[in-house]
Amino acid sequence: MDDFISDVSFFTGNCYACRFCENGMECPKNFTDILEKFRTGCKEIIGNCTWNGKPFECCDAFLPLKTEFGLCFSTNSMHTSPTYGRRLIMNHKTGAGKLEFIATEDVSVHLHAPHEIPSLIEGDIKEKVLYGSVKEIIISVIEMVNDPTTIDVSINHRKCRFPWEMEDDDGQLKSFYKFYDHSICMLKCAEDIQRKYCDCIHHLMPVEGEAVLYKERRNCKCLPSCIEPEYNTIFSSAEAYHDEPGSLVSISMLDLPKQRFIRNIVGTNLDFVISVGGIVGLFFGASILSIIDVIYTICWRRNTIKTITNMRSKIRFGKETKRAKRET
């Protein structure tokens, strides 16, 4: 029974102990009740938090976030409520940041961008921290910067989505989360696959459901995020233990980002108009102003010809009228 409760509470895609339920063992069916009883809350699992050496209340920054691992506690996330919570900020004034805290149980630490969520198959940095150990992680970041005109390019052409672009070709991309990311799209795709084959979804999905099949999600077609940075692990300490209760976790950045990926648009609609104008000017000696001048001249001449014709008609009509009066 202990293995069953552990598999349900900390579901990772498979429930190995569930086979005993099919062989006569009475297993609880209310998975939500199991999660509430055996999953640890923020205050019970995280403590003694410091940011750049300054202490702060852990649960003001680590806010609950529903994921396919169950309820996680995330800091600097766009998907928590309130958004971000107590933000841990680093800049040229503060320098590279360092976060330290004590974990009172075995934990999994995921490092990812603010618009991302922890995922089973995403490439975010994952570290397992066992109780009583000391874990130090040092990372570097390469930022992604977009040219302002990137927003004007269609999603199909730029092959990425911004966080606010949750709409799909068929309408609204319905999701538990408010902002788009590749990991969220993959989670939604996995949910659709599970509904298709099993007419239900596993109990740790951020929607209501039951434990089910987990497969085929690598075939999902999801676009990457347009602002997704690249995280690299510079150093991750081996397992070392200390005599103090709990696990000491230290996460820091080697330095502020010094490299950037820049997404530029090779040609915009304005560039196309300028190019066409240049070609016309090169081969025909014309420009947009000369074309407008020709159109204006043609229209002006047409109006002038009409005016002269009308005046001649009036003069001719006046002469004919005077001649008729003389004859009478």
Short mmCIF file of C-alpha atoms in Angstrom, two decimals:
data_model
loop_
_atom_site.label_atom_id
_atom_site.label_comp_id
_atom_site.label_asym_id
_atom_site.label_seq_id
_atom_site.Cartn_x
_atom_site.Cartn_y
_atom_site.Cartn_z
CA MET A 1 0.00 0.00 0.00
CA ASP A 2 2.88 2.38 0.77
CA ASP A 3 4.25 1.93 -2.75
CA PHE A 4 0.81 2.63 -4.24
CA ILE A 5 0.39 5.84 -2.23
CA SER A 6 3.91 6.93 -3.21
CA ASP A 7 3.27 6.25 -6.93
CA VAL A 8 -0.01 8.17 -6.82
CA SER A 9 1.28 11.11 -4.77
CA PHE A 10 4.49 11.54 -6.78
CA PHE A 11 3.33 10.32 -10.17
CA THR A 12 6.05 10.38 -12.87
CA GLY A 13 4.18 8.77 -15.76
CA ASN A 14 3.90 5.20 -14.44
CA CYS A 15 2.15 3.59 -11.49
CA TYR A 16 4.04 0.34 -10.89
CA ALA A 17 2.16 -0.48 -7.68
CA CYS A 18 -1.24 -0.14 -9.40
CA ARG A 19 -0.93 -3.73 -10.65
CA PHE A 20 -1.48 -4.94 -7.08
CA CYS A 21 -4.90 -3.24 -7.11
CA GLU A 22 -5.88 -5.57 -9.96
CA ASN A 23 -4.82 -8.62 -7.90
CA GLY A 24 -7.20 -8.13 -5.02
CA MET A 25 -5.60 -5.35 -2.95
CA GLU A 26 -8.10 -2.65 -1.99
CA CYS A 27 -6.71 0.65 -3.24
CA PRO A 28 -8.13 4.09 -2.47
CA LYS A 29 -9.97 5.59 -5.43
CA ASN A 30 -9.99 9.21 -4.29
CA PHE A 31 -6.60 10.32 -5.59
CA THR A 32 -7.24 13.96 -4.70
CA ASP A 33 -7.64 13.01 -1.05
CA ILE A 34 -4.33 11.11 -1.19
CA LEU A 35 -2.56 14.15 -2.64
CA GLU A 36 -3.92 16.49 0.02
CA LYS A 37 -2.82 14.18 2.83
CA PHE A 38 0.65 13.19 1.63
CA ARG A 39 1.95 16.14 -0.41
CA THR A 40 3.90 18.63 1.72
CA GLY A 41 2.99 22.33 1.82
CA CYS A 42 5.34 25.23 1.16
CA LYS A 43 6.05 26.12 4.80
CA GLU A 44 6.77 22.49 5.66
CA ILE A 45 9.20 21.83 2.80
CA ILE A 46 11.10 25.12 2.20
CA GLY A 47 12.76 27.33 4.80
CA ASN A 48 15.63 29.74 5.60
CA CYS A 49 15.50 31.42 2.17
CA THR A 50 18.05 34.08 1.23
CA TRP A 51 18.57 36.09 -1.97
CA ASN A 52 22.05 37.56 -2.37
CA GLY A 53 22.58 36.95 1.34
CA LYS A 54 19.38 38.76 2.43
CA PRO A 55 16.68 36.61 4.12
CA PHE A 56 13.06 36.68 2.94
CA GLU A 57 9.84 34.78 3.59
CA CYS A 58 10.06 31.66 1.40
CA CYS A 59 6.36 31.29 0.66
CA ASP A 60 6.10 34.92 -0.53
CA ALA A 61 8.32 33.96 -3.48
CA PHE A 62 7.65 30.22 -3.87
CA LEU A 63 4.00 30.12 -4.95
CA PRO A 64 1.93 27.00 -5.77
CA LEU A 65 1.88 25.99 -9.43
CA LYS A 66 -0.09 23.06 -10.83
CA THR A 67 1.99 20.85 -13.12
CA GLU A 68 1.97 17.28 -14.39
CA PHE A 69 4.20 16.44 -11.38
CA GLY A 70 1.45 17.68 -9.10
CA LEU A 71 1.57 20.86 -7.04
CA CYS A 72 5.01 22.48 -7.27
CA PHE A 73 6.29 25.69 -5.69
CA SER A 74 7.72 28.12 -8.21
CA THR A 75 9.42 31.50 -7.99
CA ASN A 76 9.49 34.23 -10.69
CA SER A 77 6.76 32.41 -12.64
CA MET A 78 4.24 34.07 -14.97
CA HIS A 79 1.71 31.31 -14.24
CA THR A 80 1.34 31.64 -10.47
CA SER A 81 -1.31 33.71 -8.74
CA PRO A 82 -0.36 36.44 -8.09
CA THR A 83 1.96 36.58 -11.10
CA TYR A 84 5.63 36.29 -10.06
CA GLY A 85 4.91 36.82 -6.35
CA ARG A 86 7.94 38.27 -4.58
CA ARG A 87 10.28 38.72 -7.52
CA LEU A 88 13.94 37.77 -7.21
CA ILE A 89 15.63 40.32 -9.47
CA MET A 90 19.19 40.64 -10.71
CA ASN A 91 20.61 43.52 -12.73
CA HIS A 92 23.77 45.61 -13.13
CA LYS A 93 23.24 47.13 -9.67
CA THR A 94 22.68 43.87 -7.78
CA GLY A 95 24.98 41.71 -9.90
CA ALA A 96 24.45 38.00 -10.54
CA GLY A 97 21.94 36.55 -8.10
CA LYS A 98 22.30 33.72 -5.59
CA LEU A 99 19.35 31.86 -4.06
CA GLU A 100 19.77 29.63 -1.00
CA PHE A 101 17.19 27.65 0.97
CA ILE A 102 16.74 24.59 3.15
CA ALA A 103 14.58 21.68 1.92
CA THR A 104 13.18 19.44 4.65
CA GLU A 105 12.51 16.49 2.30
CA ASP A 106 13.81 14.96 -0.93
CA VAL A 107 13.03 17.46 -3.70
CA SER A 108 13.42 17.87 -7.46
CA VAL A 109 14.71 21.28 -8.54
CA HIS A 110 13.78 22.54 -12.02
CA LEU A 111 15.39 25.64 -13.53
CA HIS A 112 13.51 27.21 -16.43
CA ALA A 113 12.28 30.51 -17.89
CA PRO A 114 9.41 32.45 -16.23
CA HIS A 115 6.93 31.53 -18.99
CA GLU A 116 7.77 27.80 -18.84
CA ILE A 117 6.53 25.07 -16.51
CA PRO A 118 8.29 21.93 -15.23
CA SER A 119 7.78 19.07 -17.68
CA LEU A 120 8.65 15.40 -18.02
CA ILE A 121 10.18 15.74 -21.48
CA GLU A 122 11.32 19.37 -21.73
CA GLY A 123 15.00 20.26 -21.69
CA ASP A 124 14.96 22.35 -18.51
CA ILE A 125 17.65 21.78 -15.87
CA LYS A 126 16.55 19.08 -13.41
CA GLU A 127 18.39 18.17 -10.21
CA LYS A 128 17.42 15.64 -7.55
CA VAL A 129 18.28 16.75 -4.01
CA LEU A 130 18.20 14.07 -1.32
CA TYR A 131 17.51 14.82 2.33
CA GLY A 132 20.60 15.78 4.30
CA SER A 133 22.70 16.66 1.27
CA VAL A 134 24.34 19.88 0.10
CA LYS A 135 23.61 20.88 -3.49
CA GLU A 136 25.20 23.78 -5.36
CA ILE A 137 24.13 24.66 -8.90
CA ILE A 138 25.76 27.38 -11.01
CA ILE A 139 24.19 28.31 -14.34
CA SER A 140 24.70 30.68 -17.26
CA VAL A 141 22.03 32.24 -19.48
CA ILE A 142 21.96 33.28 -23.12
CA GLU A 143 19.05 35.65 -23.72
CA MET A 144 16.73 35.73 -26.73
CA VAL A 145 15.93 39.17 -28.15
CA ASN A 146 13.46 39.83 -30.98
CA ASP A 147 13.44 42.64 -33.52
CA PRO A 148 10.32 44.83 -32.89
CA THR A 149 9.01 43.97 -36.37
CA THR A 150 8.92 40.25 -35.46
CA ILE A 151 5.47 40.71 -33.93
CA ASP A 152 4.08 41.83 -37.31
CA VAL A 153 5.18 38.59 -38.99
CA SER A 154 2.64 35.75 -38.98
CA ILE A 155 3.17 32.78 -36.67
CA ASN A 156 3.46 30.40 -39.63
CA HIS A 157 6.36 32.41 -41.07
CA ARG A 158 8.36 33.11 -37.90
CA LYS A 159 7.80 29.58 -36.54
CA CYS A 160 7.42 30.63 -32.90
CA ARG A 161 4.86 32.13 -30.53
CA PHE A 162 4.99 34.95 -28.03
CA PRO A 163 3.57 34.25 -24.53
CA TRP A 164 0.37 36.19 -25.20
CA GLU A 165 -0.36 34.32 -28.46
CA MET A 166 -2.67 31.62 -27.12
CA GLU A 167 -5.03 31.69 -30.12
CA ASP A 168 -4.79 28.90 -32.68
CA ASP A 169 -5.99 28.67 -36.29
CA ASP A 170 -9.12 26.89 -35.08
CA GLY A 171 -9.83 29.41 -32.33
CA GLN A 172 -8.72 29.64 -28.72
CA LEU A 173 -5.98 27.27 -27.57
CA LYS A 174 -7.74 26.26 -24.38
CA SER A 175 -5.34 25.66 -21.52
CA PHE A 176 -5.19 25.87 -17.75
CA TYR A 177 -2.39 28.42 -18.14
CA LYS A 178 -2.69 32.03 -19.29
CA PHE A 179 0.50 32.28 -21.35
CA TYR A 180 1.93 30.21 -24.18
CA ASP A 181 5.06 28.12 -24.01
CA HIS A 182 6.27 24.97 -25.76
CA SER A 183 6.00 23.01 -22.50
CA ILE A 184 2.39 24.13 -22.04
CA CYS A 185 1.50 23.20 -25.60
CA MET A 186 3.05 19.76 -25.07
CA LEU A 187 1.07 19.32 -21.87
CA LYS A 188 -2.15 20.24 -23.68
CA CYS A 189 -1.27 17.80 -26.47
CA ALA A 190 -0.66 15.01 -23.94
CA GLU A 191 -4.04 15.75 -22.38
CA ASP A 192 -5.74 15.50 -25.80
CA ILE A 193 -3.98 12.18 -26.52
CA GLN A 194 -5.06 10.72 -23.19
CA ARG A 195 -8.64 11.83 -23.74
CA LYS A 196 -8.57 10.33 -27.24
CA TYR A 197 -7.35 6.87 -26.21
CA CYS A 198 -8.72 6.59 -22.67
CA ASP A 199 -11.46 9.21 -22.36
CA CYS A 200 -9.75 10.43 -19.18
CA ILE A 201 -6.47 12.00 -18.03
CA HIS A 202 -4.05 11.23 -15.20
CA HIS A 203 -4.77 12.70 -11.80
CA LEU A 204 -1.84 15.14 -11.64
CA MET A 205 -2.83 17.03 -14.78
CA PRO A 206 -3.91 20.59 -13.90
CA VAL A 207 -7.51 19.61 -14.69
CA GLU A 208 -9.83 17.00 -13.22
CA GLY A 209 -9.23 13.41 -14.27
CA GLU A 210 -8.08 9.88 -13.37
CA ALA A 211 -4.82 7.93 -13.83
CA VAL A 212 -4.36 6.81 -17.45
CA LEU A 213 -2.03 5.99 -20.32
CA TYR A 214 1.04 8.16 -20.88
CA LYS A 215 2.54 7.97 -24.38
CA GLU A 216 2.85 9.45 -27.85
CA ARG A 217 3.47 13.01 -26.70
CA ARG A 218 6.76 13.24 -28.59
CA ASN A 219 4.69 13.32 -31.79
CA CYS A 220 2.99 16.55 -30.73
CA LYS A 221 3.61 19.49 -33.05
CA CYS A 222 4.23 22.53 -30.87
CA LEU A 223 6.07 25.71 -31.81
CA PRO A 224 8.83 27.03 -29.54
CA SER A 225 8.54 30.26 -27.63
CA CYS A 226 9.90 33.40 -29.31
CA ILE A 227 11.52 34.58 -26.06
CA GLU A 228 12.93 31.29 -24.79
CA PRO A 229 16.43 31.76 -23.32
CA GLU A 230 19.10 29.08 -23.17
CA TYR A 231 20.15 27.82 -19.73
CA ASN A 232 23.42 25.93 -19.27
CA THR A 233 24.75 24.19 -16.17
CA ILE A 234 28.27 25.43 -15.39
CA PHE A 235 28.65 23.47 -12.16
CA SER A 236 26.55 20.95 -10.24
CA SER A 237 28.07 19.58 -7.06
CA ALA A 238 28.20 15.88 -6.31
CA GLU A 239 26.21 14.53 -3.40
CA ALA A 240 27.74 15.76 -0.16
CA TYR A 241 26.12 15.46 3.25
CA HIS A 242 26.18 17.63 6.35
CA ASP A 243 25.11 17.19 9.94
CA GLU A 244 22.43 19.89 9.90
CA PRO A 245 18.77 18.86 9.44
CA GLY A 246 17.42 19.22 5.90
CA SER A 247 19.16 19.80 2.58
CA LEU A 248 21.06 22.98 1.76
CA VAL A 249 20.36 24.11 -1.81
CA SER A 250 22.32 26.92 -3.47
CA ILE A 251 21.47 28.18 -6.98
CA SER A 252 23.46 31.01 -8.53
CA MET A 253 24.30 32.56 -11.88
CA LEU A 254 27.93 32.70 -12.91
CA ASP A 255 27.56 36.20 -14.32
CA LEU A 256 24.95 38.45 -15.88
CA PRO A 257 24.14 37.43 -19.48
CA LYS A 258 26.85 38.57 -21.89
CA GLN A 259 25.54 36.82 -25.00
CA ARG A 260 22.27 37.14 -26.87
CA PHE A 261 20.46 35.37 -29.64
CA ILE A 262 18.80 38.01 -31.83
CA ARG A 263 15.90 37.20 -34.14
CA ASN A 264 15.86 39.69 -37.03
CA ILE A 265 13.40 39.98 -39.90
CA VAL A 266 15.26 39.90 -43.22
CA GLY A 267 12.56 41.74 -45.15
CA THR A 268 9.35 43.51 -44.11
CA ASN A 269 6.48 44.83 -46.25
CA LEU A 270 8.07 48.28 -46.16
CA ASP A 271 11.35 46.83 -47.41
CA PHE A 272 9.43 45.21 -50.28
CA VAL A 273 7.83 48.54 -51.28
CA ILE A 274 11.21 50.27 -51.15
CA SER A 275 12.82 47.52 -53.25
CA VAL A 276 10.07 47.70 -55.89
CA GLY A 277 10.42 51.48 -56.02
CA GLY A 278 14.17 51.17 -56.44
CA ILE A 279 13.82 48.67 -59.29
CA VAL A 280 11.28 50.87 -61.07
CA GLY A 281 13.56 53.87 -60.67
CA LEU A 282 16.57 51.92 -61.93
CA PHE A 283 14.98 50.55 -65.11
CA PHE A 284 12.44 53.26 -65.96
CA GLY A 285 13.95 56.34 -64.35
CA ALA A 286 10.78 56.73 -62.33
CA SER A 287 9.97 57.10 -58.67
CA ILE A 288 6.85 57.12 -56.57
CA LEU A 289 6.75 60.92 -56.80
CA SER A 290 7.06 60.86 -60.59
CA ILE A 291 4.30 58.23 -60.82
CA ILE A 292 2.05 60.40 -58.65
CA ASP A 293 2.97 63.40 -60.82
CA VAL A 294 1.98 61.51 -64.00
CA ILE A 295 -1.35 60.46 -62.46
CA TYR A 296 -1.98 64.05 -61.32
CA THR A 297 -1.10 65.43 -64.76
CA ILE A 298 -3.43 62.99 -66.52
CA CYS A 299 -6.30 63.81 -64.15
CA TRP A 300 -5.60 67.57 -64.40
CA ARG A 301 -5.49 67.45 -68.22
CA ARG A 302 -8.76 65.50 -68.30
CA ASN A 303 -10.42 68.10 -66.10
CA THR A 304 -8.93 70.93 -68.16
CA ILE A 305 -10.16 69.40 -71.44
CA LYS A 306 -13.64 69.00 -69.94
CA THR A 307 -13.63 72.62 -68.79
CA ILE A 308 -12.53 73.94 -72.20
CA THR A 309 -15.12 71.77 -73.97
CA ASN A 310 -17.87 73.08 -71.70
CA MET A 311 -16.77 76.67 -72.27
CA ARG A 312 -16.75 76.18 -76.06
CA SER A 313 -20.21 74.64 -75.88
CA LYS A 314 -21.50 77.61 -73.89
CA ILE A 315 -19.93 80.12 -76.33
CA ARG A 316 -21.33 78.28 -79.35
CA PHE A 317 -24.75 78.08 -77.71
CA GLY A 318 -24.62 81.86 -76.97
CA LYS A 319 -23.74 82.75 -80.56
CA GLU A 320 -26.52 80.57 -81.92
CA THR A 321 -28.99 82.23 -79.55
CA LYS A 322 -28.00 85.76 -80.64
CA ARG A 323 -28.25 84.79 -84.35
CA ALA A 324 -31.73 83.39 -83.78
CA LYS A 325 -32.87 86.64 -82.13
CA ARG A 326 -31.57 88.75 -85.07
CA GLU A 327 -33.38 86.61 -87.61
CA THR A 328 -36.63 87.00 -85.71
#
